[in-house]
């Protein structure tokens, strides 16, 4: 099984597990060993899935503004958790390939493996929810046909992205590419760099 096959299986499990209750306040029940990469992948997709539904909720035109602000702040915290997890997954890759000596002509990739995995997790969510649209009893045939066309594209994207990630990992393992990870430097959550926050002092 390739790494992305492993990812996609775990992502689908996390999404299916969430939709048993389909509630943003459902406690996570991660079935994988705590320090394993599978655990991190499941947690990553669970966070993405909860945030997906929070983004739906906050777009209700009749939502109470106070509730909307509370959800927006929850989404901000979720984004930070998501970023932290991506960095943990990249740390896994750096450790895994720490003994590899890059070839003299090794090249740098545009993104780290974990940020590509992040996109794969979101893609699994898009596929799940677009498939739902193709099966709606209350939707027109035209709507379902449009969504089926979009679903076909998403499935092709998933296939292509999975292949690209597996090829990137192979290139890193063989020394043809090397990893260089920049820690995220988000400024809006930091009271020392967000002028609205440090200006209040």
PDB file of C-alpha atoms in Angstrom:
ATOM      1  CA  UNK A   1       0.000   0.000   0.000  1.00  0.00           C
ATOM      2  CA  UNK A   2       1.382   3.412  -0.943  1.00  0.00           C
ATOM      3  CA  UNK A   3       1.509   6.245   1.567  1.00  0.00           C
ATOM      4  CA  UNK A   4      -1.363   8.093  -0.113  1.00  0.00           C
ATOM      5  CA  UNK A   5      -3.507   4.960  -0.223  1.00  0.00           C
ATOM      6  CA  UNK A   6      -2.955   4.800   3.540  1.00  0.00           C
ATOM      7  CA  UNK A   7      -3.863   8.495   3.820  1.00  0.00           C
ATOM      8  CA  UNK A   8      -7.031   8.228   1.756  1.00  0.00           C
ATOM      9  CA  UNK A   9      -8.261   5.212   3.723  1.00  0.00           C
ATOM     10  CA  UNK A  10      -7.717   7.017   7.023  1.00  0.00           C
ATOM     11  CA  UNK A  11      -9.264  10.253   5.740  1.00  0.00           C
ATOM     12  CA  UNK A  12     -12.356   8.391   4.555  1.00  0.00           C
ATOM     13  CA  UNK A  13     -12.639   6.677   7.936  1.00  0.00           C
ATOM     14  CA  UNK A  14     -12.401   9.999   9.797  1.00  0.00           C
ATOM     15  CA  UNK A  15     -15.047  11.565   7.539  1.00  0.00           C
ATOM     16  CA  UNK A  16     -17.380   8.568   7.879  1.00  0.00           C
ATOM     17  CA  UNK A  17     -16.883   8.491  11.658  1.00  0.00           C
ATOM     18  CA  UNK A  18     -17.736  12.197  11.931  1.00  0.00           C
ATOM     19  CA  UNK A  19     -20.926  11.793   9.909  1.00  0.00           C
ATOM     20  CA  UNK A  20     -22.299   9.120  12.242  1.00  0.00           C
ATOM     21  CA  UNK A  21     -23.375  12.003  14.484  1.00  0.00           C
ATOM     22  CA  UNK A  22     -22.759  14.870  12.032  1.00  0.00           C
ATOM     23  CA  UNK A  23     -22.284  17.328  14.889  1.00  0.00           C
ATOM     24  CA  UNK A  24     -19.381  19.758  15.283  1.00  0.00           C
ATOM     25  CA  UNK A  25     -19.300  19.099  19.039  1.00  0.00           C
ATOM     26  CA  UNK A  26     -18.897  15.321  18.721  1.00  0.00           C
ATOM     27  CA  UNK A  27     -15.808  14.223  20.691  1.00  0.00           C
ATOM     28  CA  UNK A  28     -13.101  12.627  18.574  1.00  0.00           C
ATOM     29  CA  UNK A  29     -12.442   8.926  19.113  1.00  0.00           C
ATOM     30  CA  UNK A  30      -9.138   8.400  17.334  1.00  0.00           C
ATOM     31  CA  UNK A  31      -8.691   4.640  16.812  1.00  0.00           C
ATOM     32  CA  UNK A  32      -4.958   4.761  16.070  1.00  0.00           C
ATOM     33  CA  UNK A  33      -1.984   4.501  18.419  1.00  0.00           C
ATOM     34  CA  UNK A  34      -1.202   7.922  19.845  1.00  0.00           C
ATOM     35  CA  UNK A  35       2.340   8.406  18.524  1.00  0.00           C
ATOM     36  CA  UNK A  36       1.702   6.865  15.107  1.00  0.00           C
ATOM     37  CA  UNK A  37       1.477   8.715  11.803  1.00  0.00           C
ATOM     38  CA  UNK A  38      -1.978   7.146  11.335  1.00  0.00           C
ATOM     39  CA  UNK A  39      -3.130   8.907  14.495  1.00  0.00           C
ATOM     40  CA  UNK A  40      -1.876  12.253  13.168  1.00  0.00           C
ATOM     41  CA  UNK A  41      -3.549  11.710   9.784  1.00  0.00           C
ATOM     42  CA  UNK A  42      -6.886  10.800  11.391  1.00  0.00           C
ATOM     43  CA  UNK A  43      -6.718  13.825  13.702  1.00  0.00           C
ATOM     44  CA  UNK A  44      -5.795  16.070  10.780  1.00  0.00           C
ATOM     45  CA  UNK A  45      -8.826  15.015   8.752  1.00  0.00           C
ATOM     46  CA  UNK A  46     -11.130  15.158  11.783  1.00  0.00           C
ATOM     47  CA  UNK A  47     -10.128  18.775  12.386  1.00  0.00           C
ATOM     48  CA  UNK A  48     -10.668  19.535   8.688  1.00  0.00           C
ATOM     49  CA  UNK A  49     -14.091  17.873   8.781  1.00  0.00           C
ATOM     50  CA  UNK A  50     -15.297  19.784  11.838  1.00  0.00           C
ATOM     51  CA  UNK A  51     -14.019  23.024  10.343  1.00  0.00           C
ATOM     52  CA  UNK A  52     -15.789  22.270   7.040  1.00  0.00           C
ATOM     53  CA  UNK A  53     -19.097  22.147   8.905  1.00  0.00           C
ATOM     54  CA  UNK A  54     -18.319  25.213  10.997  1.00  0.00           C
ATOM     55  CA  UNK A  55     -17.748  27.083   7.732  1.00  0.00           C
ATOM     56  CA  UNK A  56     -21.195  25.909   6.569  1.00  0.00           C
ATOM     57  CA  UNK A  57     -22.859  27.001   9.801  1.00  0.00           C
ATOM     58  CA  UNK A  58     -21.316  30.465   9.843  1.00  0.00           C
ATOM     59  CA  UNK A  59     -22.724  31.179   6.374  1.00  0.00           C
ATOM     60  CA  UNK A  60     -26.310  30.927   7.600  1.00  0.00           C
ATOM     61  CA  UNK A  61     -27.726  34.385   6.719  1.00  0.00           C
ATOM     62  CA  UNK A  62     -29.923  34.263   9.845  1.00  0.00           C
ATOM     63  CA  UNK A  63     -27.170  33.327  12.297  1.00  0.00           C
ATOM     64  CA  UNK A  64     -26.990  35.330  15.507  1.00  0.00           C
ATOM     65  CA  UNK A  65     -23.987  37.707  15.232  1.00  0.00           C
ATOM     66  CA  UNK A  66     -22.686  36.724  18.672  1.00  0.00           C
ATOM     67  CA  UNK A  67     -22.803  33.046  17.705  1.00  0.00           C
ATOM     68  CA  UNK A  68     -21.103  33.868  14.395  1.00  0.00           C
ATOM     69  CA  UNK A  69     -18.254  35.618  16.213  1.00  0.00           C
ATOM     70  CA  UNK A  70     -17.865  32.644  18.542  1.00  0.00           C
ATOM     71  CA  UNK A  71     -17.693  30.277  15.573  1.00  0.00           C
ATOM     72  CA  UNK A  72     -15.207  32.538  13.766  1.00  0.00           C
ATOM     73  CA  UNK A  73     -12.907  32.398  16.768  1.00  0.00           C
ATOM     74  CA  UNK A  74     -13.346  28.631  16.912  1.00  0.00           C
ATOM     75  CA  UNK A  75     -12.360  28.438  13.227  1.00  0.00           C
ATOM     76  CA  UNK A  76      -9.259  30.524  13.983  1.00  0.00           C
ATOM     77  CA  UNK A  77      -8.251  28.069  16.724  1.00  0.00           C
ATOM     78  CA  UNK A  78      -8.947  25.177  14.365  1.00  0.00           C
ATOM     79  CA  UNK A  79      -6.695  26.721  11.707  1.00  0.00           C
ATOM     80  CA  UNK A  80      -3.891  26.949  14.252  1.00  0.00           C
ATOM     81  CA  UNK A  81      -4.417  23.297  15.246  1.00  0.00           C
ATOM     82  CA  UNK A  82      -4.400  22.353  11.566  1.00  0.00           C
ATOM     83  CA  UNK A  83      -1.123  24.189  10.974  1.00  0.00           C
ATOM     84  CA  UNK A  84       0.450  22.597  14.047  1.00  0.00           C
ATOM     85  CA  UNK A  85      -0.533  19.145  12.798  1.00  0.00           C
ATOM     86  CA  UNK A  86       0.912  19.773   9.341  1.00  0.00           C
ATOM     87  CA  UNK A  87       4.200  20.648  11.033  1.00  0.00           C
ATOM     88  CA  UNK A  88       4.023  17.441  13.096  1.00  0.00           C
ATOM     89  CA  UNK A  89       3.499  15.402   9.926  1.00  0.00           C
ATOM     90  CA  UNK A  90       6.448  17.138   8.274  1.00  0.00           C
ATOM     91  CA  UNK A  91       8.531  16.323  11.343  1.00  0.00           C
ATOM     92  CA  UNK A  92       7.626  12.664  10.768  1.00  0.00           C
ATOM     93  CA  UNK A  93       8.917  12.885   7.199  1.00  0.00           C
ATOM     94  CA  UNK A  94      12.088  14.705   8.235  1.00  0.00           C
ATOM     95  CA  UNK A  95      12.819  11.973  10.756  1.00  0.00           C
ATOM     96  CA  UNK A  96      11.994   9.208   8.285  1.00  0.00           C
ATOM     97  CA  UNK A  97      14.352  10.578   5.651  1.00  0.00           C
ATOM     98  CA  UNK A  98      16.996  11.967   8.021  1.00  0.00           C
ATOM     99  CA  UNK A  99      19.608   9.450   6.853  1.00  0.00           C
ATOM    100  CA  UNK A 100      19.183  10.310   3.159  1.00  0.00           C
ATOM    101  CA  UNK A 101      21.989  12.343   1.608  1.00  0.00           C
ATOM    102  CA  UNK A 102      20.599  14.532  -1.188  1.00  0.00           C
ATOM    103  CA  UNK A 103      22.289  14.129  -4.571  1.00  0.00           C
ATOM    104  CA  UNK A 104      24.469  17.035  -5.749  1.00  0.00           C
ATOM    105  CA  UNK A 105      21.771  18.117  -8.216  1.00  0.00           C
ATOM    106  CA  UNK A 106      18.850  17.533  -5.794  1.00  0.00           C
ATOM    107  CA  UNK A 107      16.050  20.039  -6.132  1.00  0.00           C
ATOM    108  CA  UNK A 108      13.660  21.659  -3.711  1.00  0.00           C
ATOM    109  CA  UNK A 109       9.911  21.108  -4.046  1.00  0.00           C
ATOM    110  CA  UNK A 110       7.408  23.972  -4.022  1.00  0.00           C
ATOM    111  CA  UNK A 111       5.764  22.637  -0.859  1.00  0.00           C
ATOM    112  CA  UNK A 112       6.588  20.174   1.870  1.00  0.00           C
ATOM    113  CA  UNK A 113       5.037  16.684   1.797  1.00  0.00           C
ATOM    114  CA  UNK A 114       2.721  17.472   4.715  1.00  0.00           C
ATOM    115  CA  UNK A 115       1.212  20.526   3.022  1.00  0.00           C
ATOM    116  CA  UNK A 116       0.447  18.332   0.022  1.00  0.00           C
ATOM    117  CA  UNK A 117      -1.146  15.813   2.417  1.00  0.00           C
ATOM    118  CA  UNK A 118      -3.172  18.713   3.837  1.00  0.00           C
ATOM    119  CA  UNK A 119      -4.609  19.309   0.352  1.00  0.00           C
ATOM    120  CA  UNK A 120      -5.337  15.579   0.023  1.00  0.00           C
ATOM    121  CA  UNK A 121      -7.380  15.664   3.244  1.00  0.00           C
ATOM    122  CA  UNK A 122      -9.443  18.616   2.016  1.00  0.00           C
ATOM    123  CA  UNK A 123      -9.934  16.864  -1.308  1.00  0.00           C
ATOM    124  CA  UNK A 124     -11.377  13.815   0.469  1.00  0.00           C
ATOM    125  CA  UNK A 125     -13.918  16.142   2.113  1.00  0.00           C
ATOM    126  CA  UNK A 126     -14.829  17.774  -1.199  1.00  0.00           C
ATOM    127  CA  UNK A 127     -15.394  14.347  -2.739  1.00  0.00           C
ATOM    128  CA  UNK A 128     -17.586  13.188   0.149  1.00  0.00           C
ATOM    129  CA  UNK A 129     -19.800  16.256   0.048  1.00  0.00           C
ATOM    130  CA  UNK A 130     -19.979  16.514  -3.727  1.00  0.00           C
ATOM    131  CA  UNK A 131     -21.061  12.872  -3.851  1.00  0.00           C
ATOM    132  CA  UNK A 132     -23.809  13.763  -1.353  1.00  0.00           C
ATOM    133  CA  UNK A 133     -25.055  16.382  -3.799  1.00  0.00           C
ATOM    134  CA  UNK A 134     -25.357  13.791  -6.568  1.00  0.00           C
ATOM    135  CA  UNK A 135     -27.638  11.705  -4.328  1.00  0.00           C
ATOM    136  CA  UNK A 136     -30.037  14.367  -3.045  1.00  0.00           C
ATOM    137  CA  UNK A 137     -33.700  13.432  -3.363  1.00  0.00           C
ATOM    138  CA  UNK A 138     -34.750  17.095  -3.222  1.00  0.00           C
ATOM    139  CA  UNK A 139     -32.416  18.287  -5.997  1.00  0.00           C
ATOM    140  CA  UNK A 140     -33.150  18.589  -9.713  1.00  0.00           C
ATOM    141  CA  UNK A 141     -31.600  16.229 -12.230  1.00  0.00           C
ATOM    142  CA  UNK A 142     -29.695  19.201 -13.650  1.00  0.00           C
ATOM    143  CA  UNK A 143     -28.186  19.944 -10.245  1.00  0.00           C
ATOM    144  CA  UNK A 144     -27.178  16.333  -9.746  1.00  0.00           C
ATOM    145  CA  UNK A 145     -25.660  16.144 -13.224  1.00  0.00           C
ATOM    146  CA  UNK A 146     -23.593  19.292 -12.622  1.00  0.00           C
ATOM    147  CA  UNK A 147     -22.382  17.896  -9.318  1.00  0.00           C
ATOM    148  CA  UNK A 148     -21.534  14.545 -10.902  1.00  0.00           C
ATOM    149  CA  UNK A 149     -19.369  16.348 -13.449  1.00  0.00           C
ATOM    150  CA  UNK A 150     -17.606  18.189 -10.619  1.00  0.00           C
ATOM    151  CA  UNK A 151     -17.236  14.930  -8.676  1.00  0.00           C
ATOM    152  CA  UNK A 152     -15.531  13.327 -11.666  1.00  0.00           C
ATOM    153  CA  UNK A 153     -12.998  16.163 -11.728  1.00  0.00           C
ATOM    154  CA  UNK A 154     -12.397  15.890  -7.975  1.00  0.00           C
ATOM    155  CA  UNK A 155     -11.778  12.145  -8.275  1.00  0.00           C
ATOM    156  CA  UNK A 156      -9.272  12.789 -11.053  1.00  0.00           C
ATOM    157  CA  UNK A 157      -7.588  15.434  -8.893  1.00  0.00           C
ATOM    158  CA  UNK A 158      -7.381  12.952  -6.023  1.00  0.00           C
ATOM    159  CA  UNK A 159      -5.739  10.379  -8.271  1.00  0.00           C
ATOM    160  CA  UNK A 160      -3.242  12.913  -9.651  1.00  0.00           C
ATOM    161  CA  UNK A 161      -2.413  14.476  -6.270  1.00  0.00           C
ATOM    162  CA  UNK A 162      -1.951  11.041  -4.691  1.00  0.00           C
ATOM    163  CA  UNK A 163       0.466  10.057  -7.454  1.00  0.00           C
ATOM    164  CA  UNK A 164       2.370  13.347  -7.150  1.00  0.00           C
ATOM    165  CA  UNK A 165       2.772  12.941  -3.375  1.00  0.00           C
ATOM    166  CA  UNK A 166       3.980   9.351  -3.701  1.00  0.00           C
ATOM    167  CA  UNK A 167       6.444  10.435  -6.405  1.00  0.00           C
ATOM    168  CA  UNK A 168       7.682  13.297  -4.204  1.00  0.00           C
ATOM    169  CA  UNK A 169       8.287  10.932  -1.294  1.00  0.00           C
ATOM    170  CA  UNK A 170      10.127   8.550  -3.624  1.00  0.00           C
ATOM    171  CA  UNK A 171      12.273  11.438  -4.902  1.00  0.00           C
ATOM    172  CA  UNK A 172      13.125  12.465  -1.331  1.00  0.00           C
ATOM    173  CA  UNK A 173      13.977   8.882  -0.391  1.00  0.00           C
ATOM    174  CA  UNK A 174      16.261   8.557  -3.421  1.00  0.00           C
ATOM    175  CA  UNK A 175      17.907  11.945  -2.816  1.00  0.00           C
ATOM    176  CA  UNK A 176      16.562  13.560  -5.983  1.00  0.00           C
ATOM    177  CA  UNK A 177      14.678  16.144  -3.924  1.00  0.00           C
ATOM    178  CA  UNK A 178      15.191  17.430  -0.413  1.00  0.00           C
ATOM    179  CA  UNK A 179      12.937  18.805   2.272  1.00  0.00           C
ATOM    180  CA  UNK A 180      13.169  22.295   3.647  1.00  0.00           C
ATOM    181  CA  UNK A 181      10.420  23.157   6.086  1.00  0.00           C
ATOM    182  CA  UNK A 182       9.562  26.687   7.148  1.00  0.00           C
ATOM    183  CA  UNK A 183       7.556  26.935  10.344  1.00  0.00           C
ATOM    184  CA  UNK A 184       4.380  28.904   9.831  1.00  0.00           C
ATOM    185  CA  UNK A 185       4.639  32.465  11.081  1.00  0.00           C
ATOM    186  CA  UNK A 186       1.008  33.397  11.511  1.00  0.00           C
ATOM    187  CA  UNK A 187       0.764  36.956  12.763  1.00  0.00           C
ATOM    188  CA  UNK A 188      -2.931  37.496  13.431  1.00  0.00           C
ATOM    189  CA  UNK A 189      -3.039  35.057  16.384  1.00  0.00           C
ATOM    190  CA  UNK A 190       0.072  36.507  17.986  1.00  0.00           C
ATOM    191  CA  UNK A 191      -0.578  39.380  20.425  1.00  0.00           C
ATOM    192  CA  UNK A 192       2.952  40.670  19.755  1.00  0.00           C
ATOM    193  CA  UNK A 193       2.504  40.989  15.967  1.00  0.00           C
ATOM    194  CA  UNK A 194      -1.201  41.758  15.453  1.00  0.00           C
ATOM    195  CA  UNK A 195      -1.502  45.580  15.794  1.00  0.00           C
ATOM    196  CA  UNK A 196      -5.133  45.301  16.911  1.00  0.00           C
ATOM    197  CA  UNK A 197      -4.016  43.133  19.825  1.00  0.00           C
ATOM    198  CA  UNK A 198      -0.793  44.847  20.874  1.00  0.00           C
ATOM    199  CA  UNK A 199      -2.396  48.248  20.302  1.00  0.00           C
ATOM    200  CA  UNK A 200      -4.870  47.492  23.100  1.00  0.00           C
ATOM    201  CA  UNK A 201      -2.132  47.368  25.720  1.00  0.00           C
TER     202      UNK A 201
END
